[in-house]
XYZ file of C-alpha atoms in Angstrom:
475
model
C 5.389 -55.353 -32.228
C 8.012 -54.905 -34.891
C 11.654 -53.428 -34.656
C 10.492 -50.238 -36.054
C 6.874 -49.431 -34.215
C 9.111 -49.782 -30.601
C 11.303 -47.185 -32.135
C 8.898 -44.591 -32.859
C 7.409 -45.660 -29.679
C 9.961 -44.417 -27.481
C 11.011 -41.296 -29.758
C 7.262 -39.905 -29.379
C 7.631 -40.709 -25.500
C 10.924 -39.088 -25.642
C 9.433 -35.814 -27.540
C 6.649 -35.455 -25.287
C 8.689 -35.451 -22.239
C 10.616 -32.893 -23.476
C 7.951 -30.657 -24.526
C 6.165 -31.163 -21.284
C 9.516 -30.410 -19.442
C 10.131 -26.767 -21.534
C 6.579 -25.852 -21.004
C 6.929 -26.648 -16.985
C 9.908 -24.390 -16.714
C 8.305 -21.716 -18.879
C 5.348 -21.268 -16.198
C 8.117 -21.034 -13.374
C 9.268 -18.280 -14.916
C 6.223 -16.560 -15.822
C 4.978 -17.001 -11.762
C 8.432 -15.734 -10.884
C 8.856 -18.706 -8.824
C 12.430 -19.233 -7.482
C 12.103 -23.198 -8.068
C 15.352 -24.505 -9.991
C 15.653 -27.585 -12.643
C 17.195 -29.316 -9.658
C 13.871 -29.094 -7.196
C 11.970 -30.405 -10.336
C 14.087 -33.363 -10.287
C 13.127 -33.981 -7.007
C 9.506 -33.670 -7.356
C 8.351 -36.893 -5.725
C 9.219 -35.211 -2.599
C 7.411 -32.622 -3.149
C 4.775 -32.753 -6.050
C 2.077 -29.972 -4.756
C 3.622 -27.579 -2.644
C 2.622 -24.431 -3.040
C 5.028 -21.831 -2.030
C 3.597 -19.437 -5.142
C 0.109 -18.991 -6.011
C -1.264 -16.573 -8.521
C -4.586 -15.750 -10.181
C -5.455 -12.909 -13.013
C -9.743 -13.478 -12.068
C -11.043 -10.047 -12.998
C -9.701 -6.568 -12.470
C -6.828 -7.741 -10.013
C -4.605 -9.630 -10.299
C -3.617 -11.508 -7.290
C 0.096 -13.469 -6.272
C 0.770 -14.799 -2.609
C 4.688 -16.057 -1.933
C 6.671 -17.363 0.591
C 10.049 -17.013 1.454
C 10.874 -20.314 0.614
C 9.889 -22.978 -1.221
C 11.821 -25.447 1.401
C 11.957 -24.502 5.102
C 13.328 -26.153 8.437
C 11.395 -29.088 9.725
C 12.432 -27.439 13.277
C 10.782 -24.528 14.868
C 11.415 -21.631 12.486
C 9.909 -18.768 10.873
C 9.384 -17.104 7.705
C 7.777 -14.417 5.808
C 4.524 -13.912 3.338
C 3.697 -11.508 0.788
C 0.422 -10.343 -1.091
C 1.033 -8.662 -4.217
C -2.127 -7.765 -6.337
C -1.558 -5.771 -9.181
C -4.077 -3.817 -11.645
C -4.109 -3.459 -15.487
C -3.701 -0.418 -17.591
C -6.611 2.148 -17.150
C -7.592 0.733 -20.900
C -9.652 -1.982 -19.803
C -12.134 0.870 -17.853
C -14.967 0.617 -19.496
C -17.388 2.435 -16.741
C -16.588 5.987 -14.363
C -18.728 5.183 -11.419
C -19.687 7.849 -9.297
C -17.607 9.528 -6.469
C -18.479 10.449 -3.531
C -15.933 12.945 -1.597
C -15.672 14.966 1.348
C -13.467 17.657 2.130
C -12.110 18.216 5.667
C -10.678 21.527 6.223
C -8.251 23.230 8.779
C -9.639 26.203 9.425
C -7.825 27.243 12.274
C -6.222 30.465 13.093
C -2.870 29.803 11.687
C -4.332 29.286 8.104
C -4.976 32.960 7.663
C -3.376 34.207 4.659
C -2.111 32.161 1.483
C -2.758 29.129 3.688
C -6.357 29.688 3.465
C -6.490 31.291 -0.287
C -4.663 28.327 -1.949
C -6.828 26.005 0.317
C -10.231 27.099 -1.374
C -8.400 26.983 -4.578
C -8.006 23.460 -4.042
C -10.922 22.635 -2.957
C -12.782 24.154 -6.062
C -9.888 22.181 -8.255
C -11.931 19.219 -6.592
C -15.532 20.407 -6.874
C -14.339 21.122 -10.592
C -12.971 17.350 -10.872
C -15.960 16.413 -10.198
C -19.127 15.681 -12.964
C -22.732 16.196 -12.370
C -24.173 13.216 -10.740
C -21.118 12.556 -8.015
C -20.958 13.480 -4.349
C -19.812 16.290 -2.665
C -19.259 17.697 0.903
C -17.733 20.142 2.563
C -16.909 20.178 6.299
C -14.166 22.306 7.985
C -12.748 22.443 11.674
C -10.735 24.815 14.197
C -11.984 24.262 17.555
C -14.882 22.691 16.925
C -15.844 21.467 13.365
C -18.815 22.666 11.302
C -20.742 21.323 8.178
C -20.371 24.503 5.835
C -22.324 22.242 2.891
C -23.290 18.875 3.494
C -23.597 15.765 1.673
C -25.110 16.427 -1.928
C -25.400 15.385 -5.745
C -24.128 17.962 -8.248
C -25.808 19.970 -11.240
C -25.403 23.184 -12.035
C -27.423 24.518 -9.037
C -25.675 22.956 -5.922
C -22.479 23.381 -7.895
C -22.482 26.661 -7.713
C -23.469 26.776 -4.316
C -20.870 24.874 -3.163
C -18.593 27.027 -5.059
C -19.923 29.992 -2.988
C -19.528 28.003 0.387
C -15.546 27.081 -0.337
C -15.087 30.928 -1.200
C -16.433 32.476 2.518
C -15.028 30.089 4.270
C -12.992 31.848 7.669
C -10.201 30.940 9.844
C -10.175 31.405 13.749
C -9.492 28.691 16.614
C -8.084 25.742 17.859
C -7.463 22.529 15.438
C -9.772 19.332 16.567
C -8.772 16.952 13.567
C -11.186 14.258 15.343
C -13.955 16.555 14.834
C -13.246 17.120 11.575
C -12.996 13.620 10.848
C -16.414 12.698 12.640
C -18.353 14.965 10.988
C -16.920 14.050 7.734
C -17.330 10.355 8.378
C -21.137 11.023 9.308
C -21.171 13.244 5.810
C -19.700 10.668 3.782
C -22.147 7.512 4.739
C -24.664 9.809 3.242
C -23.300 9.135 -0.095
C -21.858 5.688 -0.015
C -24.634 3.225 -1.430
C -25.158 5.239 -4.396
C -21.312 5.925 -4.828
C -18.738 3.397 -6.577
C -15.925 5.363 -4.597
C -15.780 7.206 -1.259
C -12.938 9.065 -0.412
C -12.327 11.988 2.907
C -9.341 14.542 2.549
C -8.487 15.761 5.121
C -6.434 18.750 5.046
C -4.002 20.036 8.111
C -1.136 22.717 9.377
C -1.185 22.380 12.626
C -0.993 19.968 15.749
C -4.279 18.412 16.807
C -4.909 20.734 20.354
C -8.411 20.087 20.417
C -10.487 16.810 20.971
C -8.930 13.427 20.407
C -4.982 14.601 20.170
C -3.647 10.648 20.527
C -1.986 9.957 17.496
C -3.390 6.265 18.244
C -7.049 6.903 18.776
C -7.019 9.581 15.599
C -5.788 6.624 13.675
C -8.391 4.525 14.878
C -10.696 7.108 13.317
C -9.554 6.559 10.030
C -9.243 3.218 10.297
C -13.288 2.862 11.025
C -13.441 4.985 7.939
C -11.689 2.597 5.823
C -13.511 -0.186 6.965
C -16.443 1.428 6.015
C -15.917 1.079 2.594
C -13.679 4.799 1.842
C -10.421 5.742 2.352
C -8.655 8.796 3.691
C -5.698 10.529 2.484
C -3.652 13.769 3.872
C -2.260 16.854 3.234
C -0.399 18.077 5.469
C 0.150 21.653 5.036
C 3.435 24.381 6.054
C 6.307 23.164 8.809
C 3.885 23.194 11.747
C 1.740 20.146 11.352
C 2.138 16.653 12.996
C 3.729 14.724 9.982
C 3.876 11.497 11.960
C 0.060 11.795 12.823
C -0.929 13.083 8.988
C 1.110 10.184 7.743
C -0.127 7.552 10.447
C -4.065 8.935 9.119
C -3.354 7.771 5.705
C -1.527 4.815 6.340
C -5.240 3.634 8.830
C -7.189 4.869 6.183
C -5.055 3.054 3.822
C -4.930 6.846 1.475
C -2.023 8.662 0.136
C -0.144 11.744 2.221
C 1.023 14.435 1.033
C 3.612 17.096 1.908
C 2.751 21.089 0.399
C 5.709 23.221 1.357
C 4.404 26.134 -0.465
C 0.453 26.936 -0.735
C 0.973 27.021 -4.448
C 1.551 23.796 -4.945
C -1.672 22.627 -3.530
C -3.766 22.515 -6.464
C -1.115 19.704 -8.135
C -1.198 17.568 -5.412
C -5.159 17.748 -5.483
C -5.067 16.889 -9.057
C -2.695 13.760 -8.408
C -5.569 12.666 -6.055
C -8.093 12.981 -8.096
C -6.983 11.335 -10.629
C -6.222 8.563 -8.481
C -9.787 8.533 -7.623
C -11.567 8.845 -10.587
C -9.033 5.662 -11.991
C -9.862 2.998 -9.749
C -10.769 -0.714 -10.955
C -11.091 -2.334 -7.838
C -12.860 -1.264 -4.200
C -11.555 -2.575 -1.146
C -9.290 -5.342 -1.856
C -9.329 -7.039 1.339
C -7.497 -10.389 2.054
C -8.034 -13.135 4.470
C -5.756 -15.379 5.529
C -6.814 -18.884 7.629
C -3.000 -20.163 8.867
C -2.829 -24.035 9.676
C -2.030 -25.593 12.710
C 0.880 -24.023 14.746
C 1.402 -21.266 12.218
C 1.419 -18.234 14.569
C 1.468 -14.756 12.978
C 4.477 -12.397 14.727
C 4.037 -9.074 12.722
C 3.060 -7.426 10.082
C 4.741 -4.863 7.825
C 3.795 -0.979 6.505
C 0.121 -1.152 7.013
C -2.577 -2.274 9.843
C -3.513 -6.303 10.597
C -5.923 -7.574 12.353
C -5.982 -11.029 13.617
C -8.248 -12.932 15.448
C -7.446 -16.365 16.342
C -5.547 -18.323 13.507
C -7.509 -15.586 10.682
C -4.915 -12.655 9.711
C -7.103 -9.960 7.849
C -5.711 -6.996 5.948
C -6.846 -4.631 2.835
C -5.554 -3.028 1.005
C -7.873 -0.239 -0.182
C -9.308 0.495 -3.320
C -6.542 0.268 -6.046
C -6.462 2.652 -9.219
C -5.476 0.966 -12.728
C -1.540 0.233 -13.448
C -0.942 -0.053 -9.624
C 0.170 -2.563 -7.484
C -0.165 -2.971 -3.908
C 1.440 -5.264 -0.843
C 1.306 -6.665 2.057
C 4.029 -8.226 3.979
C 3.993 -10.233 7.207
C 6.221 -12.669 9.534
C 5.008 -15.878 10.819
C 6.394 -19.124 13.087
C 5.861 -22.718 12.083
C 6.042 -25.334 14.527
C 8.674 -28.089 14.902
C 7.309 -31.435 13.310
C 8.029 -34.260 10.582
C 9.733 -33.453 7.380
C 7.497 -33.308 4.255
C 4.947 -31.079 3.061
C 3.266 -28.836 4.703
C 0.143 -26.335 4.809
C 1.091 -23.065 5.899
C -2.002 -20.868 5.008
C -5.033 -20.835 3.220
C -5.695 -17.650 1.364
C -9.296 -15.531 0.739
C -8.983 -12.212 -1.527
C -12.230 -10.438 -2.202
C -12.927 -7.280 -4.046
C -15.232 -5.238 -5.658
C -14.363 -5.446 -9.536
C -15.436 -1.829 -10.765
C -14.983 -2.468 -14.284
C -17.145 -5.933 -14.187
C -19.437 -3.891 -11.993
C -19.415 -7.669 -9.501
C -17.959 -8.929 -6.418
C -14.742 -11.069 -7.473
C -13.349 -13.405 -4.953
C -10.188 -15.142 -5.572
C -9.023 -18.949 -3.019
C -5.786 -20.235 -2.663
C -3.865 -22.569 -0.291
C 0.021 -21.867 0.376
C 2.202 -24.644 1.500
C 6.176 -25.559 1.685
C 8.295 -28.821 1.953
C 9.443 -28.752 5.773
C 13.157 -30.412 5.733
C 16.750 -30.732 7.370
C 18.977 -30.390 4.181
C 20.385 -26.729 4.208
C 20.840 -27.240 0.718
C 17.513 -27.546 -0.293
C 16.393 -24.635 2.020
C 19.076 -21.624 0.590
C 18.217 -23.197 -3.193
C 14.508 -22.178 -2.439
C 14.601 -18.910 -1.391
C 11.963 -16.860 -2.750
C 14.731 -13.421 -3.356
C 10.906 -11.364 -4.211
C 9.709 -12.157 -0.999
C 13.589 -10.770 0.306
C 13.702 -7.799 -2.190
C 10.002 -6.733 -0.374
C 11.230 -7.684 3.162
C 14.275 -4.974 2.047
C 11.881 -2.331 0.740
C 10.542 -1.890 4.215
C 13.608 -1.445 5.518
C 14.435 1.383 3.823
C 11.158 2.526 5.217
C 12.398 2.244 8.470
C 15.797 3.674 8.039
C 14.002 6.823 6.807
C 12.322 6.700 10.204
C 15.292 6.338 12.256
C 17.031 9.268 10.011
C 14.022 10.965 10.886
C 14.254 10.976 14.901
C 18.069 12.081 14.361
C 17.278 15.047 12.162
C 14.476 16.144 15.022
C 17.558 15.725 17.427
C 19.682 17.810 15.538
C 21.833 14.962 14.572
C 21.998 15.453 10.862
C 25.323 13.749 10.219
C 24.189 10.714 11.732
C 21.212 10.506 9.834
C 22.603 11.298 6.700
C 25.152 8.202 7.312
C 22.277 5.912 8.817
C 20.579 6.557 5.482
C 24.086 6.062 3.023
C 24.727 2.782 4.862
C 21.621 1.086 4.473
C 21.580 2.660 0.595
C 24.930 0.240 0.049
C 23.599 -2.462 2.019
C 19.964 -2.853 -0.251
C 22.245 -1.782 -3.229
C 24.776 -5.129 -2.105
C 22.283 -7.279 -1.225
C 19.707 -6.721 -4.735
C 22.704 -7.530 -6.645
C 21.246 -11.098 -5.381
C 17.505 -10.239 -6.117
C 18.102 -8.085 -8.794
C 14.439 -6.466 -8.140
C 13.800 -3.093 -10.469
C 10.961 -2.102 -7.884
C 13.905 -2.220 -4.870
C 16.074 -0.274 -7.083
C 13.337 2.733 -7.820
C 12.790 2.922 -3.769
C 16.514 3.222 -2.983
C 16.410 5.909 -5.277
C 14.501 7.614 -3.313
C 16.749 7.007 -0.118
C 19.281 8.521 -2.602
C 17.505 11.878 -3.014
C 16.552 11.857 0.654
C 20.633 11.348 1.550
C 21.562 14.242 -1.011
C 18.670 16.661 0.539
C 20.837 16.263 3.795
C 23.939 17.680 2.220
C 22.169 20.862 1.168
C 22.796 24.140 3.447
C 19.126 24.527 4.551
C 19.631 21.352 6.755
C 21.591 23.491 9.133
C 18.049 25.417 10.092
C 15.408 24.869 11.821
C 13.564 25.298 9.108
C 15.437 22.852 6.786
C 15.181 20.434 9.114
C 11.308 20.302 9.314
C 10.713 20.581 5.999
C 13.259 17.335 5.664
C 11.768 15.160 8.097
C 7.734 15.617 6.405
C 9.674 14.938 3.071
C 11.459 11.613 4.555
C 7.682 10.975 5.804
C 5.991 11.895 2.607
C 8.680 9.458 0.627
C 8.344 6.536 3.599
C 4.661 6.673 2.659
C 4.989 6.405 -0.552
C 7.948 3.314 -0.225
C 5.237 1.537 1.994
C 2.180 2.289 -0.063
């Protein structure tokens, strides 16, 4: 081989590298992965850990992370987040059919403009609704009753739904469990012809009658949403339970809502049903199978299960251009340095636009070592800027008890510090999400300055707006 071929040779070796080398570091940044040129360097330590997995397989698109790429070959733990994300609501190509139920308070204290604006909703619904979708309507007081049950509309039961939502009358107690039952029992009716399910459950009051544990009501929903639906609230005037209304949506895995004034009821009804009739996917539901040793502590802002080694949580049926998460902690055992499994991953989902089941595998695993240099270089700050979200969540809690307490000062500077502290600390993760939720903290903190706070009245309607935005920071 001549002078000249060795040349070329080693310049085409030389290119290739190069170009294989720009390209590598171009699909780090696209995954978002917090790897640096200097971990690349050192790839025969680790050349297949996973720390970030992502896949875009039909409607949803799905990302899994860990806090770090490199973690301590001691006993330790760590945190995981599931991120699945939706396109724009271009890509529909199909409505499929709805099938809703309606779960009114009727009781006594909904006499009035309560009750008005509450039938005025419910026919914004009935109207949201085309010929062909489900619809029923139960309500409760002290007791619950089916005033029209389960049925397809045309122009016939249309209107006689519309006739049923206009004589409905108040009087009695306020059983939310009833409600619930019955509507649960309404809505299976409708579910295997139905691409969506969905119960709202409207409420001003303080569950008096039947189940009144805010844990058991939950449960409720919860065997709703497992079903296949989901269930959001509406809580409705200063009087209702705002930690129960919230705690509903959050098993049922729906939004809440907060109506101050009975006018505004028919907007909030429209933001849910568009929210409905926009969905993609149907109950996103993810399954993860963690190794050896890898022991799950707690999970954040919505309801795990786990049985064994399997953690299992969904995360409901997702409308297009949304995103939802799930966050959890974990310890890893003590053991040899190297790499490491610390979970596979199972997402499954019904993909409403390819009208199929999708199902998406992964396998998430780290490089377990002793070199403190390695582990602060792979910190995952998405993973941190998420782990921060939900403390702002909490915060609003905690502001939350001290309002109830009177203690509005104290809230208002439990809130301000933590606003600075989230503010310091994504000047490191530099997250746009973390910075549109501590916005809301923001508006939460300046509602506290504002004379109403130093009523009774103020006060309530501050703590089910704190509730209203924690939902919507966890959700």
């Amino acid at each position: 081989m001549n002078k000249h071929s060795l040349t070329a040779i080693l310049v085409g070796l030389g290119l290739s590298f190069g170009l294989y080398y720009i390209w590598f570091l171009a699909q780090q940044r696209e995954m978002g992965s917090p790897q640096l040129p200097e971990t690349v360097a050192r790839s025969a330590e680790n050349p297949s850990a996973t720390s970030t997995v992502s896949s875009a397989q039909g409607a949803v698109s799905i990302e899994a992370r860990i806090a770090s790429t490199h973690l301590s070959a001691g006993a330790t733990r760590t945190h995981v987040l599931l991120h699945a994300r939706t396109g724009d609501s271009a890509t529909r190509t199909v409505r499929v059919p709805s099938n809703v139920v309606l779960v009114i308070d009727r009781s006594g204290s909904m006499a009035g403009a309560w009750i008005e604006n509450a039938k005025l909703s419910a026919e914004h619904v009935l109207d949201s609704l085309q010929d062909g979708d489900r619809i029923a309507l139960i309500s409760y007081a002290t007791d619950a009753q089916i005033d029209y049950p389960s049925t397809l509309l045309n122009s016939s039961s249309r209107s006689a739904v519309r006739n049923t939502i206009r004589n409905l009358r108040v009087g009695g107690g306020t059983c939310i469990s009833c409600g619930l039952t019955m509507g649960q029992a309404q809505l299976s009716k409708g579910q295997a012809e139905s691409g969506v399910s969905r119960v709202i459950l409207f409420s001003d009051g303080q569950a008096n009658t039947g189940i009144v544990d805010l844990d058991q009501l939950a449960s409720l929903a919860r065997d709703i949403e497992r079903s296949g639906s989901t269930v959001s609230s509406v809580g409705v005037g200063l009087d209702y339970n705002e930690s129960l209304m919230m705690q509903l949506a959050v098993s049922g895995n729906g939004n809440h809502y907060f109506v101050e004034n009975p006018t505004q009821l028919a907007s909030i009804l429209k933001e849910e049903m568009n929210s409905l009739q926009q969905l993609v996917a149907k109950r996103v539901v993810a399954t993860f199978e963690l190794a050896e040793g890898v022991t799950f502590i707690k999970g954040y802002d919505r309801p795990f299960e786990v049985e064994g080694r399997r953690v299992f949580v969904s995360l409901g049926d997702m409308p297009a251009s949304s995103e939802r998460t799930a966050l959890f902690e974990v310890s890893l055992p003590a053991g040899p340095e190297g790499m490491r499994m610390l979970s596979t991953l199972s997402v499954g989902y019904e993909d409403l636009v390819a009208s199929k089941a999708q199902h998406v595998e992964h396998s998430l695993s780290y490089i377990a070592t002793s070199d403190l240099e390695s582990i602060n270089r792979g910190v995952d700050h998405v993973v941190l800027a998420r782990l921060e979200q939900a403390k702002l969540a909490d915060t609003l809690a905690e502001a939350n008890e001290l309002i109830r307490n009177g203690d509005v000062e104290q809230a208002k500077s439990t809130v301000r510090k933590q606003i600075q502290l989230s503010r310091d600390n994504n000047m490191v993760y530099g997250s746009t999400n973390l910075n549109l939720q501590i916005e809301i903290l923001e508006e939460a903190a300046g509602e506290m300055d504002a004379p109403a706070m130093a009523t009774g009245k103020g006060r309530s309607a501050g703590v089910k707006k704190n509730v209203e935005r924690q939902r919507s920071i966890l959700y």
